[in-house]
Amino acid sequence: MQAALVEKVFLRENGGMETIDLRDAACFGVAGNFTGHLEQAGEAENFKGIKVADASAPKALFPTYIPAVCGGGVGAAPAFLNVFPFDADKIIFPKGEEKIQIEPEMAIVFDALWQGENLLSLEPRFFGASNDVSIRKEGALKISVKKNWGPSSKGFSADAIKVEPGIFDRYRIASYLRRDGKLFEYGEDSPVNGYSYFGKKLNGWLLDKLNNQEDAGPAENVHSYLKAARFPTKIFVSVGATRYSDFGKKNFLLGGDDSIVAVYPDSCPKEKIESMILSGEKAEGVSLLCQRVVL
């Protein structure tokens, strides 16, 4: 079952319709959940002081959007994180910057269950193609300042897919850049289960970070943000970026480019995905995100 998303997600099931508004969800990304990506992105040095459970563990959970709540008070997120950054159609190039890159990912929207101030559980509801677009620059201590620079600085597909048992084992992530009518592979085509932490292991890691992550180095105390936002019941997580192709490592986004991320079932040939991108067609079970870069 697919769901449409721009700012809102419409889930049609058993003749009814449920609406989920991402403006009410707290949104995050996972840093270092695909072996080799941080090194390719030139970000690995920033995490040298971060202690992890094991060598394969992600390095940190970073915020990309926190809903603003009147009177949020002590511990509230910085104001720039209250600006809704997601757009299914375009990326507005950040003023004064030179280098931005596609970060091809799969994202999951969870139902969050709280007990007092403690996050008890995360139940995955639906997933789709995500672009956790990032500015590449030196001297930015917190990850979040390179992620949310205003409206249309992030992407999530208008075609989300309902989570069902075992579904992730059948899905892959691909990404492309379309420039001057030509399609270039931007990230390595990768299985979703190729993430270092996924499923129950990722879920446990997320619960720990959302409850306990400290403000240190590039990481932030995200629990204080959630508390000030009055404990959102929807949490959106981009699970981590795949490794880049040789083209992706060397080419940054330019005005007029199309940034493309596809999350698709392994039963669908890759050639079919590329044909869909070029023709603009859609297919059941495929989550496709195509964003035009606007200067």
CSV table of N, CA and C in Angstrom, one decimal, residues 208-266:
chain,number,residue,atom,x,y,z
A,208,ASP,N,17.7,4.8,22.7
A,208,ASP,CA,18.8,5.3,23.6
A,208,ASP,C,19.2,6.7,23.3
A,209,LYS,N,19.4,7.0,22.0
A,209,LYS,CA,19.8,8.4,21.7
A,209,LYS,C,18.8,9.4,21.9
A,210,LEU,N,17.5,9.1,21.6
A,210,LEU,CA,16.4,10.1,21.8
A,210,LEU,C,16.2,10.4,23.3
A,211,ASN,N,16.5,9.4,24.2
A,211,ASN,CA,16.4,9.6,25.6
A,211,ASN,C,17.6,10.1,26.3
A,212,ASN,N,18.8,9.8,25.7
A,212,ASN,CA,20.0,10.0,26.5
A,212,ASN,C,21.2,10.7,25.8
A,213,GLN,N,21.1,11.0,24.5
A,213,GLN,CA,22.2,11.6,23.8
A,213,GLN,C,22.7,12.9,24.5
A,214,GLU,N,24.0,13.0,24.7
A,214,GLU,CA,24.5,14.2,25.3
A,214,GLU,C,24.9,15.3,24.3
A,215,ASP,N,25.0,16.5,24.7
A,215,ASP,CA,25.5,17.6,23.8
A,215,ASP,C,27.0,17.5,23.8
A,216,ALA,N,27.6,17.0,22.8
A,216,ALA,CA,29.0,16.8,22.7
A,216,ALA,C,29.5,16.8,21.3
A,217,GLY,N,30.5,17.6,21.0
A,217,GLY,CA,31.0,17.6,19.6
A,217,GLY,C,29.9,17.9,18.6
A,218,PRO,N,29.7,17.1,17.6
A,218,PRO,CA,28.7,17.4,16.6
A,218,PRO,C,27.3,16.9,17.0
A,219,ALA,N,27.2,16.2,18.2
A,219,ALA,CA,25.9,15.7,18.7
A,219,ALA,C,25.2,16.8,19.6
A,220,GLU,N,23.8,16.6,19.7
A,220,GLU,CA,23.0,17.5,20.5
A,220,GLU,C,22.2,16.7,21.4
A,221,ASN,N,21.8,17.4,22.5
A,221,ASN,CA,20.9,16.8,23.5
A,221,ASN,C,19.4,16.9,22.9
A,222,VAL,N,19.1,15.9,22.1
A,222,VAL,CA,17.8,15.9,21.4
A,222,VAL,C,16.6,15.7,22.3
A,223,HIS,N,16.9,15.0,23.5
A,223,HIS,CA,15.8,14.8,24.4
A,223,HIS,C,15.2,16.1,24.9
A,224,SER,N,16.1,17.1,25.2
A,224,SER,CA,15.7,18.4,25.7
A,224,SER,C,14.8,19.1,24.6
A,225,TYR,N,15.1,18.9,23.3
A,225,TYR,CA,14.3,19.4,22.3
A,225,TYR,C,12.9,18.8,22.3
A,226,LEU,N,12.9,17.5,22.4
A,226,LEU,CA,11.6,16.8,22.4
A,226,LEU,C,10.7,17.1,23.6
A,227,LYS,N,11.4,17.3,24.8
A,227,LYS,CA,10.7,17.7,26.0
A,227,LYS,C,10.0,19.1,25.8
A,228,ALA,N,10.8,20.1,25.2
A,228,ALA,CA,10.3,21.4,25.0
A,228,ALA,C,9.2,21.4,23.9
A,229,ALA,N,9.3,20.5,23.0
A,229,ALA,CA,8.2,20.3,22.0
A,229,ALA,C,7.0,19.5,22.4
A,230,ARG,N,7.0,19.2,23.7
A,230,ARG,CA,5.9,18.5,24.4
A,230,ARG,C,5.7,17.1,23.8
A,231,PHE,N,6.8,16.4,23.6
A,231,PHE,CA,6.9,14.9,23.3
A,231,PHE,C,6.0,14.6,22.1
A,232,PRO,N,6.5,14.9,20.9
A,232,PRO,CA,5.7,14.6,19.7
A,232,PRO,C,5.4,13.1,19.6
A,233,THR,N,4.3,12.8,19.1
A,233,THR,CA,3.9,11.4,19.0
A,233,THR,C,4.2,10.8,17.6
A,234,LYS,N,4.8,11.6,16.7
A,234,LYS,CA,5.3,11.1,15.4
A,234,LYS,C,6.8,11.5,15.3
A,235,ILE,N,7.6,10.5,15.0
A,235,ILE,CA,9.1,10.8,14.8
A,235,ILE,C,9.5,10.2,13.5
A,236,PHE,N,10.2,11.1,12.7
A,236,PHE,CA,10.6,10.8,11.4
A,236,PHE,C,12.2,10.6,11.4
A,237,VAL,N,12.7,9.5,10.9
A,237,VAL,CA,14.1,9.3,10.9
A,237,VAL,C,14.6,8.9,9.5
A,238,SER,N,15.6,9.7,9.0
A,238,SER,CA,16.3,9.3,7.8
A,238,SER,C,17.5,8.4,8.3
A,239,VAL,N,17.5,7.2,7.8
A,239,VAL,CA,18.2,6.1,8.5
A,239,VAL,C,19.7,6.2,8.2
A,240,GLY,N,20.1,6.9,7.2
A,240,GLY,CA,21.6,7.0,6.9
A,240,GLY,C,21.8,7.0,5.4
A,241,ALA,N,22.9,7.8,5.0
A,241,ALA,CA,23.2,7.9,3.5
A,241,ALA,C,24.0,6.7,3.1
A,242,THR,N,23.8,6.3,1.8
A,242,THR,CA,24.6,5.2,1.2
A,242,THR,C,26.0,5.8,0.8
A,243,ARG,N,26.9,4.9,0.4
A,243,ARG,CA,28.1,5.4,-0.2
A,243,ARG,C,27.9,6.0,-1.6
A,244,TYR,N,28.8,7.0,-1.9
A,244,TYR,CA,28.7,7.6,-3.2
A,244,TYR,C,29.4,6.8,-4.3
A,245,SER,N,28.9,7.0,-5.6
A,245,SER,CA,29.6,6.5,-6.7
A,245,SER,C,30.8,7.4,-7.0
A,246,ASP,N,31.7,7.0,-7.9
A,246,ASP,CA,32.8,7.9,-8.2
A,246,ASP,C,32.3,9.3,-8.7
A,247,PHE,N,31.2,9.3,-9.5
A,247,PHE,CA,30.6,10.5,-9.9
A,247,PHE,C,30.1,11.3,-8.8
A,248,GLY,N,29.4,10.7,-7.8
A,248,GLY,CA,28.8,11.4,-6.7
A,248,GLY,C,29.8,12.0,-5.8
A,249,LYS,N,31.0,11.3,-5.6
A,249,LYS,CA,32.0,11.9,-4.8
A,249,LYS,C,32.6,13.2,-5.3
A,250,LYS,N,32.6,13.3,-6.6
A,250,LYS,CA,33.3,14.5,-7.3
A,250,LYS,C,32.3,15.6,-7.7
A,251,ASN,N,31.0,15.3,-7.8
A,251,ASN,CA,30.1,16.3,-8.3
A,251,ASN,C,29.1,16.8,-7.3
A,252,PHE,N,29.1,18.1,-7.1
A,252,PHE,CA,28.2,18.8,-6.2
A,252,PHE,C,27.0,19.3,-7.1
A,253,LEU,N,25.9,19.6,-6.4
A,253,LEU,CA,24.7,20.0,-7.1
A,253,LEU,C,24.8,21.5,-7.6
A,254,LEU,N,24.2,21.7,-8.8
A,254,LEU,CA,24.2,23.0,-9.5
A,254,LEU,C,22.8,23.3,-9.8
A,255,GLY,N,22.5,24.6,-10.0
A,255,GLY,CA,21.2,25.0,-10.3
A,255,GLY,C,20.7,24.4,-11.6
A,256,GLY,N,19.4,23.9,-11.6
A,256,GLY,CA,18.9,23.2,-12.7
A,256,GLY,C,19.1,21.7,-12.7
A,257,ASP,N,19.9,21.2,-11.8
A,257,ASP,CA,20.0,19.7,-11.7
A,257,ASP,C,18.8,19.1,-11.1
A,258,ASP,N,18.6,17.9,-11.4
A,258,ASP,CA,17.5,17.1,-10.7
A,258,ASP,C,18.2,16.1,-9.8
A,259,SER,N,17.9,16.2,-8.5
A,259,SER,CA,18.4,15.2,-7.5
A,259,SER,C,17.3,14.1,-7.3
A,260,ILE,N,17.7,12.9,-7.4
A,260,ILE,CA,16.8,11.8,-7.5
A,260,ILE,C,17.2,10.7,-6.5
A,261,VAL,N,16.2,10.2,-5.7
A,261,VAL,CA,16.4,9.1,-4.8
A,261,VAL,C,15.3,8.1,-5.0
A,262,ALA,N,15.6,6.8,-5.2
A,262,ALA,CA,14.5,5.8,-5.3
A,262,ALA,C,14.7,4.7,-4.3
A,263,VAL,N,13.6,4.4,-3.6
A,263,VAL,CA,13.5,3.2,-2.7
A,263,VAL,C,12.6,2.2,-3.4
A,264,TYR,N,13.1,1.1,-3.8
A,264,TYR,CA,12.3,0.2,-4.7
A,264,TYR,C,12.5,-1.2,-4.4
A,265,PRO,N,11.5,-2.1,-4.7
A,265,PRO,CA,11.6,-3.5,-4.4
A,265,PRO,C,12.6,-4.2,-5.3
A,266,ASP,N,13.3,-5.2,-4.8
A,266,ASP,CA,14.3,-5.9,-5.6
A,266,ASP,C,13.7,-6.7,-6.8
